[in-house]
């Protein structure tokens, strides 16, 4: 057993209202530059729908992720080194502008400079950010939602095509839910294995997958290799870019921008401990239905004394161990077993997990004259939900409906139990027993899912901040110059510089300072 740490995220889809605040704040922080106008490190998709880029889940077309060869060994779907060498100058498995969208702005000057009293009503026409010419908007990062539903595009959803008549698009049988997506920061990332230049790498200390901008040669094999299509190409710098899990924020003890600004408070951040020696074993399980449990089997219990001893021997700091013990993502994924990975059949072992949505069954039951919160009614309604369990299973469990059904039953049991508590009714232990939980576990899960405080939702290792402070003390000055070229190391020559740490330290100071005089600016 070789213990390593991995930063992970869990999102509770029951709470997502599709406001796109996470997308906008991520855009303003990371991709508001020339060359990445079309890029969304965080995007919110309406399901059913085509996603972003269009039909990214169709791996028969895009060849993303891994597959098993005849001997049961992992192989990239896009091919090995020889195939990549032959297509290195003309990668055939890349989404084009039509699959993403042509970014645009509006001619606001026509509104500002329109003459007063004109008979014509001024209009801000859309202008392409690629050509600068007038354009007709045909697609965007969440066009399924912009269309006001999925009646026009839903039938092209790869999952809908898989499960056939389980999804109806008639008005009275329609459904939708929101799916926020970022890079999965996988344990077995296909993007890293696909990169010919070695620019993609997984940080040893926390598992965050990053791109070394100095090493990147713009081959774009990483774009093809990622089955979630969360690696993008900057057409100005000629480099690949992707979600960084806001590592400069994490390094000073702050949560990611998308988590911090989430209106629904649906995101949880924390540490997983895992057995690095068994990653390949778990990723090569033959039956796709067993992949999720195989991945869970290598996630280690931080409360286990043997795991703790081995973790310390493998260099995991004591305060990181403490953070792992309090990790909300471990509790949701492995203790309560209500969080599920996105598309485990890609065999990348994703580390951003989801709690599937419990359809609005309460209102539906109430409208029929039944008690919408009664546990018997709720359990019976799960199988008849508007959101078919088969659809959720294709998203989170490679088509296996049983784990999804178990999660939804637990969520329904929690709802029924807490209704009784709030009404002052006697505790019915049979509700918890029906889902193999205790009353204490049900109430503890409710505290985490419904009313968790800031420090309970975001458990970030304190060692991050100590390391950042030591790095900051070594800096003679600001390491970023607006005049520098890509790859410029700044004032310290060849020494690697943690480029945004100082600015985030100052941000944290400003947030915590009671007055301007309390700020300690380092020169």
Coordinates of C-alpha atoms in Angstrom, one line a residue:
X1 CA 0.0 0.0 0.0
X2 CA 1.3 3.4 -1.0
X3 CA -0.8 6.2 0.4
X4 CA -1.2 9.4 -1.6
X5 CA -3.6 12.4 -1.2
X6 CA -6.1 13.8 -3.8
X7 CA -8.1 16.9 -3.6
X8 CA -11.7 16.1 -4.6
X9 CA -15.0 17.7 -5.1
X10 CA -18.6 16.6 -4.6
X11 CA -21.6 18.4 -6.1
X12 CA -25.2 18.0 -4.8
X13 CA -27.3 18.2 -8.0
X14 CA -30.5 18.6 -6.0
X15 CA -29.3 22.1 -5.1
X16 CA -28.2 23.4 -8.6
X17 CA -30.6 26.0 -9.9
X18 CA -28.7 26.6 -13.1
X19 CA -27.8 30.3 -12.3
X20 CA -24.4 29.9 -13.9
X21 CA -22.7 32.0 -11.3
X22 CA -19.9 29.5 -11.0
X23 CA -19.3 29.6 -14.8
X24 CA -19.2 33.4 -14.9
X25 CA -16.9 33.8 -11.9
X26 CA -14.6 31.1 -13.3
X27 CA -14.6 32.8 -16.6
X28 CA -13.7 36.1 -15.1
X29 CA -10.9 34.6 -13.1
X30 CA -9.3 32.2 -15.6
X31 CA -10.4 32.6 -19.2
X32 CA -11.2 36.3 -19.9
X33 CA -8.1 36.5 -22.2
X34 CA -7.5 36.6 -25.9
X35 CA -7.4 33.1 -27.4
X36 CA -9.8 31.5 -24.9
X37 CA -13.0 33.3 -25.5
X38 CA -14.8 30.1 -26.2
X39 CA -13.3 28.3 -23.2
X40 CA -15.3 27.5 -20.0
X41 CA -13.3 25.7 -17.4
X42 CA -16.6 25.4 -15.5
X43 CA -19.8 25.1 -17.4
X44 CA -23.4 24.1 -16.4
X45 CA -25.2 21.8 -18.7
X46 CA -28.9 21.2 -19.0
X47 CA -29.7 17.5 -19.1
X48 CA -30.9 15.9 -21.3
X49 CA -28.9 17.8 -23.8
X50 CA -25.8 17.7 -26.1
X51 CA -23.4 19.2 -23.6
X52 CA -20.3 21.3 -24.2
X53 CA -18.7 20.7 -26.6
X54 CA -21.5 19.2 -28.6
X55 CA -22.0 15.4 -27.9
X56 CA -18.7 15.2 -26.0
X57 CA -19.9 11.9 -24.5
X58 CA -19.8 10.1 -27.9
X59 CA -16.4 8.4 -27.5
X60 CA -16.9 6.4 -30.7
X61 CA -16.4 9.7 -32.4
X62 CA -13.9 11.5 -30.1
X63 CA -11.9 8.5 -28.9
X64 CA -11.4 9.9 -25.4
X65 CA -10.5 7.9 -22.3
X66 CA -9.3 4.3 -22.0
X67 CA -10.3 0.9 -23.2
X68 CA -9.1 -2.7 -22.4
X69 CA -7.3 -4.6 -25.1
X70 CA -7.7 -8.4 -25.6
X71 CA -5.3 -9.1 -22.8
X72 CA -7.2 -6.9 -20.4
X73 CA -4.5 -4.1 -20.5
X74 CA -5.4 -0.4 -20.5
X75 CA -5.0 1.3 -23.9
X76 CA -5.9 4.8 -24.9
X77 CA -8.9 4.8 -27.2
X78 CA -7.2 7.4 -29.5
X79 CA -4.2 5.0 -30.0
X80 CA -0.7 4.6 -28.7
X81 CA 2.5 6.4 -29.5
X82 CA 2.9 5.1 -33.0
X83 CA -0.6 6.3 -34.1
X84 CA -0.1 9.6 -32.4
X85 CA 3.2 10.1 -34.2
X86 CA 1.6 9.5 -37.5
X87 CA -1.2 12.0 -36.8
X88 CA 0.8 14.5 -34.8
X89 CA 0.4 17.3 -37.4
X90 CA -3.2 16.5 -38.2
X91 CA -5.1 15.2 -35.2
X92 CA -8.4 13.8 -36.5
X93 CA -10.3 13.6 -33.2
X94 CA -10.6 17.3 -32.3
X95 CA -13.8 19.2 -31.8
X96 CA -14.0 22.2 -34.1
X97 CA -15.7 25.6 -33.7
X98 CA -19.1 24.2 -34.6
X99 CA -18.8 21.7 -31.8
X100 CA -17.9 24.4 -29.3
X101 CA -19.4 27.7 -30.6
X102 CA -18.2 30.8 -32.3
X103 CA -17.7 33.4 -29.5
X104 CA -19.2 36.8 -29.9
X105 CA -19.8 40.2 -28.3
X106 CA -22.2 42.9 -29.2
X107 CA -21.9 46.2 -31.0
X108 CA -22.7 48.3 -28.0
X109 CA -21.3 51.4 -29.6
X110 CA -24.4 51.5 -31.9
X111 CA -26.5 52.0 -28.8
X112 CA -24.3 54.6 -27.2
X113 CA -23.7 56.7 -30.3
X114 CA -27.2 56.4 -31.8
X115 CA -28.6 59.9 -32.6
X116 CA -31.3 61.2 -30.3
X117 CA -34.8 61.3 -31.8
X118 CA -34.0 58.8 -34.6
X119 CA -36.9 57.0 -36.1
X120 CA -35.0 53.7 -36.0
X121 CA -34.6 51.8 -32.8
X122 CA -30.9 51.1 -32.3
X123 CA -29.8 47.5 -32.0
X124 CA -26.6 46.0 -30.6
X125 CA -25.9 43.4 -33.2
X126 CA -23.8 40.3 -32.3
X127 CA -20.2 40.5 -33.6
X128 CA -17.9 37.5 -33.9
X129 CA -14.8 37.6 -31.7
X130 CA -13.1 35.5 -34.4
X131 CA -13.8 37.5 -37.6
X132 CA -15.1 40.8 -36.1
X133 CA -18.1 40.6 -38.5
X134 CA -21.8 40.5 -37.9
X135 CA -22.9 36.9 -37.1
X136 CA -26.0 34.9 -36.5
X137 CA -25.8 33.1 -33.1
X138 CA -26.4 29.4 -33.6
X139 CA -24.9 27.7 -30.6
X140 CA -23.3 28.4 -27.2
X141 CA -22.0 26.7 -24.1
X142 CA -25.5 25.8 -22.9
X143 CA -27.7 26.2 -25.9
X144 CA -30.0 23.4 -24.7
X145 CA -31.0 25.7 -21.9
X146 CA -31.1 28.8 -24.0
X147 CA -33.7 27.1 -26.3
X148 CA -36.0 26.8 -23.3
X149 CA -35.9 23.1 -23.2
X150 CA -34.5 20.1 -25.2
X151 CA -37.3 19.3 -27.6
X152 CA -35.1 20.3 -30.5
X153 CA -31.8 18.8 -29.4
X154 CA -32.6 16.3 -26.7
X155 CA -33.0 13.3 -29.1
X156 CA -29.3 13.8 -30.1
X157 CA -28.1 13.3 -26.5
X158 CA -25.8 10.3 -26.6
X159 CA -27.4 8.9 -23.4
X160 CA -30.9 9.4 -24.7
X161 CA -29.9 7.4 -27.8
X162 CA -28.5 4.6 -25.5
X163 CA -31.6 4.1 -23.4
X164 CA -34.2 4.7 -26.2
X165 CA -37.8 5.0 -25.1
X166 CA -37.0 5.6 -21.4
X167 CA -36.9 9.3 -22.2
X168 CA -40.0 11.1 -23.5
X169 CA -40.0 14.7 -24.9
X170 CA -43.8 15.2 -24.6
X171 CA -44.6 18.2 -22.4
X172 CA -46.3 16.2 -19.7
X173 CA -43.4 13.7 -19.5
X174 CA -40.5 16.1 -20.0
X175 CA -37.8 16.6 -17.3
X176 CA -34.5 18.5 -16.9
X177 CA -31.8 19.0 -14.4
X178 CA -28.5 20.9 -14.3
X179 CA -25.1 19.3 -14.4
X180 CA -22.1 21.6 -13.5
X181 CA -18.8 20.3 -14.8
X182 CA -15.1 21.0 -14.3
X183 CA -12.0 19.0 -15.0
X184 CA -12.3 15.7 -13.1
X185 CA -8.6 15.7 -12.0
X186 CA -8.7 11.9 -12.5
X187 CA -6.5 9.3 -10.7
X188 CA -5.8 7.8 -14.1
X189 CA -5.9 10.8 -16.4
X190 CA -6.0 10.0 -20.2
X191 CA -5.0 13.6 -21.0
X192 CA -1.6 13.1 -19.2
X193 CA -1.0 9.8 -20.9
X194 CA -1.9 11.4 -24.3
X195 CA 0.6 14.3 -24.1
X196 CA 3.6 13.7 -26.4
X197 CA 5.7 16.4 -24.8
X198 CA 5.1 15.6 -21.1
X199 CA 3.5 19.0 -20.4
X200 CA 0.5 17.5 -18.7
X201 CA 1.2 16.3 -15.2
X202 CA -0.5 15.3 -12.0
X203 CA 0.8 17.0 -8.9
X204 CA 2.2 14.5 -6.4
X205 CA 1.1 16.3 -3.3
X206 CA -2.6 16.8 -4.1
X207 CA -3.4 15.1 -7.4
X208 CA -4.4 18.3 -9.3
X209 CA -3.8 17.9 -13.0
X210 CA -2.0 20.9 -14.6
X211 CA -0.3 21.9 -17.9
X212 CA 3.3 23.1 -17.9
X213 CA 3.1 26.0 -20.3
X214 CA 6.8 25.9 -20.9
X215 CA 6.7 22.3 -22.0
X216 CA 3.5 22.4 -24.0
X217 CA 4.1 22.3 -27.8
X218 CA 0.4 22.6 -28.8
X219 CA 0.0 19.1 -30.2
X220 CA -3.6 19.0 -28.8
X221 CA -3.5 15.2 -28.2
X222 CA -4.6 16.0 -24.6
X223 CA -7.8 17.5 -26.0
X224 CA -8.5 14.3 -27.8
X225 CA -7.5 12.1 -24.8
X226 CA -9.8 13.8 -22.3
X227 CA -13.2 12.1 -22.6
X228 CA -14.8 15.0 -20.7
X229 CA -13.3 17.5 -23.2
X230 CA -12.1 19.7 -20.4
X231 CA -8.7 20.5 -21.9
X232 CA -8.8 23.5 -24.3
X233 CA -6.4 25.1 -26.8
X234 CA -5.4 28.7 -26.6
X235 CA -5.2 29.9 -30.1
X236 CA -3.2 32.9 -29.2
X237 CA -0.4 31.3 -27.2
X238 CA -0.5 27.9 -28.9
X239 CA -0.8 26.2 -25.6
X240 CA -3.2 23.8 -23.9
X241 CA -5.2 25.1 -20.9
X242 CA -7.5 23.5 -18.4
X243 CA -9.2 23.9 -15.0
X244 CA -6.5 24.2 -12.3
X245 CA -8.9 23.6 -9.4
X246 CA -7.9 27.1 -8.4
X247 CA -4.7 25.8 -6.9
X248 CA -3.4 29.3 -6.0
X249 CA -6.5 29.8 -3.9
X250 CA -6.2 26.3 -2.3
X251 CA -2.6 27.1 -1.4
X252 CA -3.7 30.0 0.8
X253 CA -6.6 28.1 2.4
X254 CA -9.4 29.4 0.1
X255 CA -11.9 27.2 -1.8
X256 CA -12.1 27.2 -5.6
X257 CA -13.8 30.2 -7.2
X258 CA -16.7 28.1 -8.4
X259 CA -17.3 26.7 -4.8
X260 CA -16.9 30.1 -3.1
X261 CA -19.5 31.8 -5.4
X262 CA -22.0 28.9 -5.7
X263 CA -25.4 30.3 -4.9
X264 CA -26.9 26.9 -4.0
X265 CA -24.0 25.9 -1.8
X266 CA -23.9 22.6 -3.6
X267 CA -20.1 22.0 -3.8
X268 CA -17.9 20.3 -1.2
X269 CA -14.1 20.3 -1.2
X270 CA -11.8 17.9 0.7
X271 CA -9.1 15.3 0.6
X272 CA -9.2 11.7 -0.4
X273 CA -6.5 9.3 0.6
X274 CA -6.0 6.5 -1.9
X275 CA -3.7 3.5 -2.5
X276 CA -1.6 4.5 -5.5
X277 CA -0.4 0.9 -6.0
X278 CA -3.9 -0.3 -6.9
X279 CA -5.0 2.4 -9.4
X280 CA -4.1 0.3 -12.4
X281 CA -5.8 -2.7 -10.9
X282 CA -9.0 -0.7 -10.3
X283 CA -9.0 0.8 -13.7
X284 CA -8.7 -2.5 -15.5
X285 CA -11.8 -4.2 -14.0
X286 CA -13.4 -6.0 -16.9
X287 CA -17.1 -5.4 -16.0
X288 CA -17.9 -1.7 -16.4
X289 CA -20.6 -2.0 -13.7
X290 CA -17.8 -2.9 -11.2
X291 CA -15.6 0.2 -12.0
X292 CA -17.2 2.5 -9.4
X293 CA -16.9 0.0 -6.5
X294 CA -13.3 -0.8 -7.7
X295 CA -12.5 2.9 -7.5
X296 CA -14.1 3.2 -4.0
X297 CA -12.0 0.2 -2.9
X298 CA -8.8 2.1 -3.3
X299 CA -10.1 5.1 -1.4
X300 CA -8.7 4.7 2.1
X301 CA -10.4 5.3 5.4
X302 CA -8.4 8.1 7.1
X303 CA -9.6 6.9 10.5
X304 CA -8.0 3.4 10.1
X305 CA -4.8 3.3 12.3
X306 CA -3.0 1.2 9.7
X307 CA -3.8 3.7 7.0
X308 CA -2.6 6.5 9.2
X309 CA 0.7 4.8 10.0
X310 CA 1.4 4.1 6.3
X311 CA 0.4 7.6 5.3
X312 CA 2.9 9.2 7.7
X313 CA 5.5 6.7 6.4
X314 CA 4.7 7.8 2.8
X315 CA 5.2 11.5 3.6
X316 CA 1.6 12.6 4.2
X317 CA 1.8 15.4 6.8
X318 CA -0.1 15.1 10.1
X319 CA -2.3 18.1 9.4
X320 CA -3.2 16.6 6.0
X321 CA -4.2 13.5 7.8
X322 CA -6.4 15.5 10.0
X323 CA -8.0 17.3 7.0
X324 CA -8.7 13.9 5.4
X325 CA -10.5 12.7 8.6
X326 CA -12.8 15.8 8.4
X327 CA -13.2 15.6 4.6
X328 CA -16.8 16.0 3.5
X329 CA -16.1 14.4 0.1
X330 CA -14.9 11.2 1.7
X331 CA -18.0 11.1 4.0
X332 CA -20.4 11.6 1.0
X333 CA -18.6 9.2 -1.3
X334 CA -17.6 6.4 1.1
X335 CA -19.3 6.8 4.4
X336 CA -22.9 7.7 3.3
X337 CA -22.4 6.3 -0.2
X338 CA -24.5 9.0 -1.9
X339 CA -21.9 10.5 -4.3
X340 CA -21.2 8.9 -7.6
X341 CA -18.4 9.5 -10.2
X342 CA -19.2 10.9 -13.7
X343 CA -18.8 8.2 -16.4
X344 CA -16.7 5.7 -14.7
X345 CA -16.7 3.6 -17.9
X346 CA -14.1 6.0 -19.3
X347 CA -11.7 4.3 -16.8
X348 CA -10.0 7.6 -15.9
X349 CA -11.2 7.3 -12.3
X350 CA -12.7 10.8 -11.9
X351 CA -12.4 12.6 -8.6
X352 CA -15.3 15.1 -9.0
X353 CA -18.4 13.2 -7.8
X354 CA -22.1 13.9 -7.9
X355 CA -25.1 13.3 -5.7
X356 CA -27.9 12.5 -8.3
X357 CA -31.0 14.7 -8.2
X358 CA -34.2 13.5 -6.5
X359 CA -36.9 14.6 -8.9
X360 CA -39.7 16.9 -7.6
X361 CA -41.6 13.8 -6.5
X362 CA -43.1 15.4 -3.4
X363 CA -45.2 17.9 -5.4
X364 CA -46.2 15.3 -7.9
X365 CA -47.4 13.0 -5.1
X366 CA -49.2 15.8 -3.4
X367 CA -51.1 16.7 -6.5
X368 CA -52.5 13.2 -6.7
X369 CA -53.9 13.5 -3.2
X370 CA -51.2 11.4 -1.4
X371 CA -48.8 12.4 1.4
X372 CA -45.8 13.6 -0.6
X373 CA -43.4 13.1 2.4
X374 CA -44.6 9.6 3.4
X375 CA -41.6 7.2 3.1
X376 CA -43.7 4.5 1.5
X377 CA -45.0 6.9 -1.2
X378 CA -41.5 8.3 -1.8
X379 CA -39.9 4.9 -2.3
X380 CA -42.7 3.9 -4.6
X381 CA -42.4 7.1 -6.6
X382 CA -38.6 6.8 -7.2
X383 CA -39.1 4.2 -9.9
X384 CA -41.7 6.4 -11.6
X385 CA -39.7 9.6 -11.5
X386 CA -39.7 12.0 -14.4
X387 CA -35.9 11.7 -14.5
X388 CA -35.5 8.0 -15.4
X389 CA -33.1 6.1 -13.2
X390 CA -31.7 4.6 -16.4
X391 CA -30.6 8.1 -17.5
X392 CA -28.9 8.8 -14.2
X393 CA -27.2 5.4 -14.3
X394 CA -25.7 6.1 -17.7
X395 CA -24.2 9.3 -16.3
X396 CA -22.9 8.0 -13.0
X397 CA -22.7 4.2 -12.8
X398 CA -22.0 3.0 -16.4
X399 CA -25.6 2.0 -16.7
X400 CA -26.0 0.1 -13.4
X401 CA -29.3 1.3 -11.9
X402 CA -29.0 -0.3 -8.5
X403 CA -26.4 2.1 -7.0
X404 CA -28.5 5.1 -8.2
X405 CA -31.6 3.6 -6.8
X406 CA -29.9 3.1 -3.4
X407 CA -28.8 6.8 -3.4
X408 CA -32.2 8.1 -4.2
X409 CA -33.8 5.9 -1.5
X410 CA -31.4 7.3 1.1
X411 CA -32.2 10.9 0.0
X412 CA -35.9 10.1 0.2
X413 CA -35.5 8.5 3.6
X414 CA -33.6 11.6 4.9
X415 CA -36.4 13.8 3.6
X416 CA -39.1 11.7 5.3
X417 CA -37.3 11.4 8.6
X418 CA -36.5 15.1 8.8
X419 CA -40.1 16.0 8.0
X420 CA -41.1 13.9 11.1
X421 CA -38.4 15.7 13.2
X422 CA -39.5 19.1 12.1
X423 CA -43.2 18.4 12.9
X424 CA -42.3 17.0 16.3
X425 CA -43.5 13.5 15.5
X426 CA -42.1 10.4 17.2
X427 CA -38.9 9.2 15.6
X428 CA -39.6 6.2 13.3
X429 CA -36.4 4.1 13.2
X430 CA -37.8 1.9 10.5
X431 CA -37.2 4.8 8.0
X432 CA -33.5 4.7 8.5
X433 CA -33.4 0.9 8.7
X434 CA -35.1 0.7 5.3
X435 CA -32.0 2.1 3.8
X436 CA -29.5 0.3 6.1
X437 CA -28.7 3.5 8.1
X438 CA -29.2 4.5 11.7
X439 CA -31.1 7.6 12.8
X440 CA -27.9 9.2 13.9
X441 CA -26.4 8.7 10.4
X442 CA -29.5 10.1 8.7
X443 CA -29.4 13.2 10.8
X444 CA -25.6 13.6 10.3
X445 CA -26.0 13.3 6.6
X446 CA -28.8 15.9 6.7
X447 CA -26.5 18.3 8.5
X448 CA -23.8 17.9 5.9
X449 CA -26.2 18.1 2.9
X450 CA -28.6 20.7 4.0
X451 CA -27.2 23.0 6.7
X452 CA -23.4 22.5 6.7
X453 CA -21.3 25.6 7.6
X454 CA -18.6 27.0 5.4
X455 CA -15.8 25.3 7.2
X456 CA -17.6 21.9 7.0
X457 CA -18.2 22.2 3.2
X458 CA -14.6 23.2 2.4
X459 CA -11.9 21.3 4.3
X460 CA -8.6 22.4 2.8
X461 CA -5.3 21.1 4.3
X462 CA -3.7 23.8 6.5
X463 CA -0.2 22.7 5.3
X464 CA -1.1 24.4 2.0
X465 CA -1.0 27.8 3.7
X466 CA 2.3 27.1 5.5
X467 CA 3.9 26.0 2.2
X468 CA 2.6 29.2 0.5
X469 CA 4.0 31.4 3.2
X470 CA 7.4 29.9 2.9
X471 CA 7.4 30.3 -0.8
X472 CA 6.3 33.9 -0.4
X473 CA 9.1 34.7 1.9
X474 CA 11.6 33.6 -0.7
X475 CA 10.3 36.0 -3.4
X476 CA 12.2 39.2 -3.8
X477 CA 9.4 40.9 -5.6
X478 CA 6.4 40.4 -8.0
X479 CA 7.0 37.5 -10.3
X480 CA 4.5 38.5 -13.0
X481 CA 5.2 41.0 -15.8
X482 CA 2.6 42.0 -18.3
X483 CA 5.5 42.5 -20.8
X484 CA 6.8 39.0 -20.4
X485 CA 6.4 36.3 -23.0
X486 CA 4.8 32.9 -22.4
X487 CA 7.3 30.8 -20.4
X488 CA 9.1 33.8 -19.0
X489 CA 10.3 32.9 -15.5
X490 CA 10.3 36.5 -14.2
X491 CA 12.7 38.0 -11.8
X492 CA 14.3 34.9 -10.5
X493 CA 15.7 33.6 -13.7
X494 CA 15.3 29.8 -14.1
X495 CA 13.8 29.2 -10.6
X496 CA 10.2 28.1 -10.7
X497 CA 7.9 30.7 -9.3
X498 CA 4.4 30.2 -7.8
X499 CA 2.9 32.9 -10.0
X500 CA -0.2 34.2 -8.3
X501 CA 0.4 33.2 -4.7
X502 CA 1.3 36.8 -3.6
X503 CA -1.9 38.3 -5.0
X504 CA -4.0 35.7 -3.2
X505 CA -2.3 36.3 0.1
X506 CA -3.1 40.0 -0.3
X507 CA -6.6 39.1 -1.2
X508 CA -6.9 37.0 1.9
X509 CA -5.5 39.8 4.1
X510 CA -7.9 42.3 2.6
X511 CA -10.8 40.0 3.4
X512 CA -9.7 39.6 7.0
X513 CA -8.4 43.0 7.8
X514 CA -10.5 45.4 9.9
X515 CA -8.9 48.5 8.5
X516 CA -6.4 49.6 5.8
X517 CA -3.7 50.0 8.4
X518 CA -3.9 46.3 9.3
X519 CA -2.7 45.3 5.8
X520 CA 0.9 44.0 5.6
X521 CA 2.1 44.5 2.1
X522 CA 5.4 42.8 1.3
X523 CA 7.7 44.7 -1.0

